[in-house]
Coordinates of N, CA, C and O in Angstrom, one line a residue:
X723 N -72.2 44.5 -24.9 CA -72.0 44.8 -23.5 C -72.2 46.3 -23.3 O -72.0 47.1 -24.3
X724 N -72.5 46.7 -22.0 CA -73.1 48.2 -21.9 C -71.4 49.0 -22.0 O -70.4 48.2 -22.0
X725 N -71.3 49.9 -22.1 CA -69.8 51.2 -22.3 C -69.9 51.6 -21.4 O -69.3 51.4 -20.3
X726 N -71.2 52.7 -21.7 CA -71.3 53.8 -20.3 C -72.8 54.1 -20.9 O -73.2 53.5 -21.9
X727 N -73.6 55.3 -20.0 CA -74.9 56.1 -20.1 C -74.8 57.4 -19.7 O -74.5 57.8 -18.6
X728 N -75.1 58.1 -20.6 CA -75.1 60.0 -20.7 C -76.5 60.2 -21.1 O -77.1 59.8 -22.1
X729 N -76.9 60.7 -20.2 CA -78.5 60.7 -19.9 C -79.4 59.9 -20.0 O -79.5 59.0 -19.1
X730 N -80.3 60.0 -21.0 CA -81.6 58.6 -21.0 C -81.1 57.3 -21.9 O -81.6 56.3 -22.2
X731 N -79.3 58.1 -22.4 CA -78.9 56.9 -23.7 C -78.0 56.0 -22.8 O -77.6 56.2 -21.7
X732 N -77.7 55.1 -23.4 CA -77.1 53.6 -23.4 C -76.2 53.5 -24.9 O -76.5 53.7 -26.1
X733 N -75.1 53.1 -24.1 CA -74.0 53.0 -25.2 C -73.4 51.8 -25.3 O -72.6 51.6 -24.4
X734 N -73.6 50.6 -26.4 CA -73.5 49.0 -26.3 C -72.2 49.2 -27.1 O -71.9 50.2 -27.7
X735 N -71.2 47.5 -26.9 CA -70.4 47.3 -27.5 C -70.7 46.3 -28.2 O -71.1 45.3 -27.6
X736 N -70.7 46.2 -29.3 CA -70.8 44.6 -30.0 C -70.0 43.7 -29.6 O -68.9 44.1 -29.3
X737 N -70.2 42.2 -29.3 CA -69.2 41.5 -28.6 C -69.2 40.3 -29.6 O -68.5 39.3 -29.3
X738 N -69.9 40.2 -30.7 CA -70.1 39.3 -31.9 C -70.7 39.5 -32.8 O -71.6 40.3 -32.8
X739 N -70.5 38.8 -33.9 CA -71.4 38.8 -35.2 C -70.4 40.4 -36.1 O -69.3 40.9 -35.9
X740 N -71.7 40.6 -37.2 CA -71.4 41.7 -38.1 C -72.4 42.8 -37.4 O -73.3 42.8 -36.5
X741 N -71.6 43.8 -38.3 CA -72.2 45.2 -37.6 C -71.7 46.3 -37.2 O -70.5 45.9 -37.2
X742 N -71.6 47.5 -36.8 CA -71.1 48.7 -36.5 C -70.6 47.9 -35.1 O -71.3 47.2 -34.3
X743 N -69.2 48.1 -34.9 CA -68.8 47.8 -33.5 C -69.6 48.5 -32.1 O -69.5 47.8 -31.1
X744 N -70.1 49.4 -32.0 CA -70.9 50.3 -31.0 C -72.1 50.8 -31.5 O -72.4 50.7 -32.7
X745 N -72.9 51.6 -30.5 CA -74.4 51.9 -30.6 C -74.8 52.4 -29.5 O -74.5 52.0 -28.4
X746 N -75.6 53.3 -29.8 CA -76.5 53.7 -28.7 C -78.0 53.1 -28.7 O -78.6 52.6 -29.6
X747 N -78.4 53.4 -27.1 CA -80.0 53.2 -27.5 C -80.8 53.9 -26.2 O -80.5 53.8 -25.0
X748 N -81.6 54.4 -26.8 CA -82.5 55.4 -25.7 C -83.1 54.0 -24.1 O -83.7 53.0 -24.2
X749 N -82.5 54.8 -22.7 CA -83.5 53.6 -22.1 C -84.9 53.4 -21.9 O -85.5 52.5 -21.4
X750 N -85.5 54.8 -22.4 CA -86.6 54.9 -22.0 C -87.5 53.3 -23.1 O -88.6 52.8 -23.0
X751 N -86.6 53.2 -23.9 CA -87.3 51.9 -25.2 C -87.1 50.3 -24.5 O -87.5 49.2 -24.9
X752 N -86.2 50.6 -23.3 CA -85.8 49.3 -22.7 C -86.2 48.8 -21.5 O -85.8 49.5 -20.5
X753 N -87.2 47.5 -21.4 CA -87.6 47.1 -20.4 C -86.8 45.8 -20.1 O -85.9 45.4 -20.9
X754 N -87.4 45.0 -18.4 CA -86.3 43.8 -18.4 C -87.1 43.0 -18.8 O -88.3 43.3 -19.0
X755 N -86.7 41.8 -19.1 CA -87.5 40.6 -20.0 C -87.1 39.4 -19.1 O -86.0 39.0 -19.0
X756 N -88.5 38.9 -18.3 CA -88.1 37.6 -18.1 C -89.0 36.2 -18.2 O -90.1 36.5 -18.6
X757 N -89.0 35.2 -18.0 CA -89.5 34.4 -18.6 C -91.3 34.6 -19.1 O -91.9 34.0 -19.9
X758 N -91.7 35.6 -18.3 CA -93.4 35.6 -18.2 C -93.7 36.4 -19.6 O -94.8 36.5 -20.1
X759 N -92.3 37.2 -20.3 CA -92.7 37.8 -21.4 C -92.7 37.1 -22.6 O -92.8 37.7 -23.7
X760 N -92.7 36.1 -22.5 CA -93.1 35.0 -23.4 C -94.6 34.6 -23.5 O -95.0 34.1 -24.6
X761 N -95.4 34.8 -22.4 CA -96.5 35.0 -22.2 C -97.6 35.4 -22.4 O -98.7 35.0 -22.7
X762 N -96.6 37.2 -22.2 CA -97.6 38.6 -22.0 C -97.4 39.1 -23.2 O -97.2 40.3 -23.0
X763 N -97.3 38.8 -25.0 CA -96.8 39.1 -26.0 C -98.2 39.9 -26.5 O -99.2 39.5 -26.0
X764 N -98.2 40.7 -27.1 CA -99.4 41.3 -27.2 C -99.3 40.6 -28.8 O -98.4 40.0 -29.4
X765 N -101.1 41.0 -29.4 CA -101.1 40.6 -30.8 C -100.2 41.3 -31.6 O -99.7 42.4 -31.4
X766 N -100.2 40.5 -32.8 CA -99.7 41.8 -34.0 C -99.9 42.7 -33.9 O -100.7 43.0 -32.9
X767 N -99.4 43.9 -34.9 CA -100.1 45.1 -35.0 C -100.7 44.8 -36.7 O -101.8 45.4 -37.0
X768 N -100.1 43.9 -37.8 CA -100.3 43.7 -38.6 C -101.0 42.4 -38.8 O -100.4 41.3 -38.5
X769 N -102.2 42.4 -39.5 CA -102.8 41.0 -39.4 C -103.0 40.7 -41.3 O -104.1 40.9 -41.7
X770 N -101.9 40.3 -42.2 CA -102.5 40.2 -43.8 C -103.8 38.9 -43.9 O -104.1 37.8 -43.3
X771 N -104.1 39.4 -44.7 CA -105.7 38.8 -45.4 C -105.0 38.1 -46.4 O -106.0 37.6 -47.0
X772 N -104.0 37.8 -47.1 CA -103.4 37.0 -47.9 C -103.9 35.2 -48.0 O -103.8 34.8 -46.8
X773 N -104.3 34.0 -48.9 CA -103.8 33.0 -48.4 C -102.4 32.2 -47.3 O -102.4 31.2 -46.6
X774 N -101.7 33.0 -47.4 CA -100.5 33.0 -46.9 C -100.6 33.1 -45.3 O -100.7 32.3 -44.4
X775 N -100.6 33.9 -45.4 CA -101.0 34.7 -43.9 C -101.8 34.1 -43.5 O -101.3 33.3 -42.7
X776 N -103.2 33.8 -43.6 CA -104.0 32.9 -43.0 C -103.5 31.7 -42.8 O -103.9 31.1 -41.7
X777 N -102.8 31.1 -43.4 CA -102.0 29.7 -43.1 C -101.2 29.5 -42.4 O -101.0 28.4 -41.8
X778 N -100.5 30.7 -42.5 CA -99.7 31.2 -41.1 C -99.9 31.3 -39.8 O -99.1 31.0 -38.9
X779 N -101.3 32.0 -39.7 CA -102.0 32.2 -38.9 C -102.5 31.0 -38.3 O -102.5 30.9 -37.1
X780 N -102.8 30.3 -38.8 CA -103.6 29.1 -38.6 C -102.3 28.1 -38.0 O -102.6 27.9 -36.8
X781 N -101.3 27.5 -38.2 CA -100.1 26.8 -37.9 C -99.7 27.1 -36.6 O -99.6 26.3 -35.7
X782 N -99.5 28.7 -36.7 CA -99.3 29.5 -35.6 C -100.2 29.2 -34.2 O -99.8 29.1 -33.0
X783 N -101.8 29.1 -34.8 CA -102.8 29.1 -33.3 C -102.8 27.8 -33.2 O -103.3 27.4 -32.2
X784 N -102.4 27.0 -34.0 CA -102.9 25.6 -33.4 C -101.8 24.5 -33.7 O -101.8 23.4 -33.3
X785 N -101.0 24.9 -34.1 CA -99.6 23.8 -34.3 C -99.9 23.5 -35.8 O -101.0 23.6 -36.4
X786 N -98.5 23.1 -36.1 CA -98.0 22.3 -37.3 C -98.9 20.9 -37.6 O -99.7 20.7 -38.5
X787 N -98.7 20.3 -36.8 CA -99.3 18.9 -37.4 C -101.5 19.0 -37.0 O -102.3 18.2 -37.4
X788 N -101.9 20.2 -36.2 CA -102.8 19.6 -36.0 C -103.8 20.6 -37.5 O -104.9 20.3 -37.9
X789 N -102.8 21.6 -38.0 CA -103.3 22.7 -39.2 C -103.2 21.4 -40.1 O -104.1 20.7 -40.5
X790 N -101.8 21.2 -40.4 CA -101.8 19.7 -41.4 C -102.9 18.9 -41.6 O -103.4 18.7 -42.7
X791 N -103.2 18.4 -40.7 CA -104.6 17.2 -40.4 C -105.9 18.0 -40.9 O -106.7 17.5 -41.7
X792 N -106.1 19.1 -40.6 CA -107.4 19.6 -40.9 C -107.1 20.1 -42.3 O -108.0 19.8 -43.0
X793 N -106.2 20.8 -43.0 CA -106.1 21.3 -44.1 C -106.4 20.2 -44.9 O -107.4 20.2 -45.7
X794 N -105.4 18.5 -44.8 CA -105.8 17.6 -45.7 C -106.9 17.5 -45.5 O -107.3 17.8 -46.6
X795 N -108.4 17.1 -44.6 CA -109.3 17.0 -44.7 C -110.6 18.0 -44.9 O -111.8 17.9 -44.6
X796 N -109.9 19.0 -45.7 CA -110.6 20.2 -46.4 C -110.3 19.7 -48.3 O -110.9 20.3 -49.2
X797 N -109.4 18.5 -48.5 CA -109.5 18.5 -49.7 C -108.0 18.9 -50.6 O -106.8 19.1 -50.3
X798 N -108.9 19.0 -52.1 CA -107.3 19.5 -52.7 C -107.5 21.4 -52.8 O -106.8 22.1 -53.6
X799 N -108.3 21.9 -52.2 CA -108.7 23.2 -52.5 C -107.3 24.0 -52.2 O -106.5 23.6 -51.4
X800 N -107.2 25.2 -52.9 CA -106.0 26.1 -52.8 C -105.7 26.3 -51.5 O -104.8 25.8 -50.9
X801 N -106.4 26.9 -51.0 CA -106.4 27.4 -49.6 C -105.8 26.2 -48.7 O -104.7 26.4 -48.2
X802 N -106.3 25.0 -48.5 CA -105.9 23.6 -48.4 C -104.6 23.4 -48.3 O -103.9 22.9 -47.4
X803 N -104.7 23.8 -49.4 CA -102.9 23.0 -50.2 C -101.6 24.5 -49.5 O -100.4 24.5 -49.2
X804 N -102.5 25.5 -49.5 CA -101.6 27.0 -49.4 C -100.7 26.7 -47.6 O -99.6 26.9 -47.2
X805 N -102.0 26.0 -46.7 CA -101.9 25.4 -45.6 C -100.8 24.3 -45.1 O -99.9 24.3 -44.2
X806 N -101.3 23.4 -46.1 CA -100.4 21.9 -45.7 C -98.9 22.6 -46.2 O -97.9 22.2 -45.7
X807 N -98.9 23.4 -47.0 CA -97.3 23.9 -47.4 C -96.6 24.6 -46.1 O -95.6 24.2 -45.5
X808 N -97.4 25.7 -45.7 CA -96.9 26.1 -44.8 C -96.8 24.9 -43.4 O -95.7 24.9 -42.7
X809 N -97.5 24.2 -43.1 CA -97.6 23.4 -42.0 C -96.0 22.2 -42.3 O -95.2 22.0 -41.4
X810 N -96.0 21.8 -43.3 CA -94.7 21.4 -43.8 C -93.2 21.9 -44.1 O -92.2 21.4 -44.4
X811 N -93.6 23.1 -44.1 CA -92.4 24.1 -43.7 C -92.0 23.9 -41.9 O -91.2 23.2 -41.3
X812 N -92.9 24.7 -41.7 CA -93.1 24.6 -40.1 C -92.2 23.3 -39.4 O -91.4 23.3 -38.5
X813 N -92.8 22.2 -40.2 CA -92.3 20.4 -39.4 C -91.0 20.4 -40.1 O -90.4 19.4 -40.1
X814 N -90.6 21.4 -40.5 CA -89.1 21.3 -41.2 C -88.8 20.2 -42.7 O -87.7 19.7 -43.1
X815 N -90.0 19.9 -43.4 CA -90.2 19.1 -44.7 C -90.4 20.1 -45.8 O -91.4 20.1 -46.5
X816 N -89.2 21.1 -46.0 CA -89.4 21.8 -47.3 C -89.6 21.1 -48.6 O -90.3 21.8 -49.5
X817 N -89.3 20.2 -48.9 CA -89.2 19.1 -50.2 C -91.0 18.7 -50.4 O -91.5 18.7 -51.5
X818 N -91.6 18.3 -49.4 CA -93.2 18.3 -49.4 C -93.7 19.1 -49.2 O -94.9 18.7 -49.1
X819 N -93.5 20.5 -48.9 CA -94.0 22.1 -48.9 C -93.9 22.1 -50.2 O -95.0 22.2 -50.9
X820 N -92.6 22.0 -51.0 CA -92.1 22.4 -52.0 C -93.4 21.5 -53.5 O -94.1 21.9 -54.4
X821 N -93.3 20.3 -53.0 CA -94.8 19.9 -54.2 C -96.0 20.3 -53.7 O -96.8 20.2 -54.6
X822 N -96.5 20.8 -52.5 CA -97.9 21.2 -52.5 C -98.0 22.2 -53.1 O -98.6 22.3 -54.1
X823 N -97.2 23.3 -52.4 CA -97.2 24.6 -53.2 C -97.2 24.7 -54.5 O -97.6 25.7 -54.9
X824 N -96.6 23.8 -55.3 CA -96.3 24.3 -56.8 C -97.9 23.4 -57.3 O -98.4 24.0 -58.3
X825 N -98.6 22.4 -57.0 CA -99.6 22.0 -57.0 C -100.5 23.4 -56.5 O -101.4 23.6 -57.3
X826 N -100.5 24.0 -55.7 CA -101.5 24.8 -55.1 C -101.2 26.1 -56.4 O -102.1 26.8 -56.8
X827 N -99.7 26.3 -56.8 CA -99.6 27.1 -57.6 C -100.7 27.0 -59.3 O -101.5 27.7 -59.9
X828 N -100.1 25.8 -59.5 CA -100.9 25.5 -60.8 C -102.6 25.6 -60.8 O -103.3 26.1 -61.7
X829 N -103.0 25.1 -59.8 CA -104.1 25.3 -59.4 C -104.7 26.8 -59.4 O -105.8 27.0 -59.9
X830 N -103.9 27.8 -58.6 CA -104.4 29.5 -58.8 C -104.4 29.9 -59.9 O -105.3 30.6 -60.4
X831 N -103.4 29.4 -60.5 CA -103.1 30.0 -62.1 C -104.0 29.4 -62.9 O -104.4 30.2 -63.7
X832 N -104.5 28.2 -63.0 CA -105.8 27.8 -63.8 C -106.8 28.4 -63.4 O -107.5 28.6 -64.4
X833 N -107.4 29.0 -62.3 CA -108.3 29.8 -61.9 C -108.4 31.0 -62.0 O -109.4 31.7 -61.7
X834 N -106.9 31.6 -62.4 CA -106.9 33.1 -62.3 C -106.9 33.8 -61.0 O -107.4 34.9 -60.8
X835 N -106.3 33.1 -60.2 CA -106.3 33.7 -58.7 C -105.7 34.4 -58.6 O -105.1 34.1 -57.5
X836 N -105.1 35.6 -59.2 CA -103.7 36.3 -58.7 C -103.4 36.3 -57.2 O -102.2 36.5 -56.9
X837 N -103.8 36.3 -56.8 CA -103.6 36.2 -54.6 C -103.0 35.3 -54.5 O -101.8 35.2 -54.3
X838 N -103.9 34.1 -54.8 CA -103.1 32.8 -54.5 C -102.1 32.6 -55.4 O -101.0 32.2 -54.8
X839 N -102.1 32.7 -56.3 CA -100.8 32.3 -57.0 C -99.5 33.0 -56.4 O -98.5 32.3 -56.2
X840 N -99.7 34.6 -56.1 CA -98.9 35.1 -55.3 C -98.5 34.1 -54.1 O -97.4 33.7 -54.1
X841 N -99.2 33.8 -53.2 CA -99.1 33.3 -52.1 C -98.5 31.7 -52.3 O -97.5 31.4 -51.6
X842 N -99.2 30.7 -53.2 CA -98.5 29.8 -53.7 C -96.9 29.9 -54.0 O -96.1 29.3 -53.3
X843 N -96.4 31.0 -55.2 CA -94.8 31.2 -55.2 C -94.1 32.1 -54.0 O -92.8 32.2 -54.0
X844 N -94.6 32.7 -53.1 CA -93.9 32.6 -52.0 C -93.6 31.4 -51.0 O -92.7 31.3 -50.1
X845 N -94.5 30.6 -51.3 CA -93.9 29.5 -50.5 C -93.1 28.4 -51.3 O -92.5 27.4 -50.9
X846 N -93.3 28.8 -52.5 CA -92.3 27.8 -53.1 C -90.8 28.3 -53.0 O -89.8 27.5 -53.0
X847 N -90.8 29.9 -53.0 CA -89.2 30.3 -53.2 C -88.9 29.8 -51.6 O -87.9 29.0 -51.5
X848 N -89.9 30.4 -50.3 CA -89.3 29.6 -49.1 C -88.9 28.5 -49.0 O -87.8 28.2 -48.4
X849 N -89.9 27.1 -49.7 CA -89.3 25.7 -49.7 C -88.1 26.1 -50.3 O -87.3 26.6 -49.5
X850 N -87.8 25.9 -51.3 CA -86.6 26.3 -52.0 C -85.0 26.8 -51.2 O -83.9 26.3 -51.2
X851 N -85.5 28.0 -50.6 CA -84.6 28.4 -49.7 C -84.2 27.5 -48.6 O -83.0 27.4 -48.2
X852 N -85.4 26.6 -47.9 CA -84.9 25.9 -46.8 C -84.6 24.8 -47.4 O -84.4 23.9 -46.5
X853 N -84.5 24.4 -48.4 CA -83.5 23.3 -49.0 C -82.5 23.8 -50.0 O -82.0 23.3 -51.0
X854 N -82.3 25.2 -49.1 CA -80.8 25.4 -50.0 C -80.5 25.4 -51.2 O -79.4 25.2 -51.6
X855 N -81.5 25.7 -52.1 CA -81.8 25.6 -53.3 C -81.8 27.4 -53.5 O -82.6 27.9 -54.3
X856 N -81.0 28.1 -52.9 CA -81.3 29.4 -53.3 C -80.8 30.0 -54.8 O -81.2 31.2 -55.2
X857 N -80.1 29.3 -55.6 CA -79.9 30.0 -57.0 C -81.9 30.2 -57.7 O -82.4 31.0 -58.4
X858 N -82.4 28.9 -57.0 CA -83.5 28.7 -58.0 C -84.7 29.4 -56.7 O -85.9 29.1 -56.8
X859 N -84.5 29.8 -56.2 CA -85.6 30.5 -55.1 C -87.1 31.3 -56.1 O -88.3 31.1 -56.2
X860 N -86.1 32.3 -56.5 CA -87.0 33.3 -57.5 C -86.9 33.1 -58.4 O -87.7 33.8 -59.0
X861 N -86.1 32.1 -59.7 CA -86.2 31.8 -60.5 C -85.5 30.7 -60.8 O -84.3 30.6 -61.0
X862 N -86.3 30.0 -60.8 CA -86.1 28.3 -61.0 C -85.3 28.0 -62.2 O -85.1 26.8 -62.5

């Protein structure tokens, strides 16, 4: 909740969670937000070229189940499989994220993909994590 304002600053009280109980913040960084800024979001400023990212990207512009549908019908190709993981994250099925990716993983690594394979075990530690499996996230 606001305290008080001494010039262009704003002085907040925390009213929950963790954290420094108070804070300032300049207002000139603060606009009001209402429903239409959901709308008006501008793009990233960051767009990665990763497997990953692209699958993200792709989930992102077109939904979960319709990236799903088209990734299976691209095959078992990495990129494919890097997709249906992410798309099965997304639908909240970490456990079937969790076998594509390690399939999409074995697959980079027979190929020598270092990218993908990177991008493969980040979504395995994510599955991982969203089934609470965090001892084994990064090292299984």
């Amino acid at each position: 909740t606001a305290e008080e304002v001494v010039g262009q600053r704003l002085r907040l009280r925390k009213v929950a969670g963790s954290g420094p109980t108070s804070g300032w913040v300049s207002l000139g960084l603060l606009r009001e937000v209402g429903p239409e800024a959901a709308q008006d979001r501008s793009p990233a400023a960051f767009a990665g070229k990763s497997l990953l990212a692209a699958a993200e990207a792709e989930v992102g512009k077109v939904g979960a189940e319709a990236a799903l549908s088209a990734a299976r019908g691209r095959g078992k190709d990495g990129a494919a499989l890097i997709t249906v993981a992410v798309a099965h994250i997304a639908l909240g099925s970490p456990a079937a994220a969790l076998e594509v990716a390690t399939e999409a993983e074995s697959l980079f690594q027979g190929a020598g993909n270092k990218d993908g394979e990177a991008s493969a075990l980040l979504l395995i530690a994510v599955a991982r994590l969203a089934s609470d499996e965090h001892k084994t996230a990064l090292h299984p």
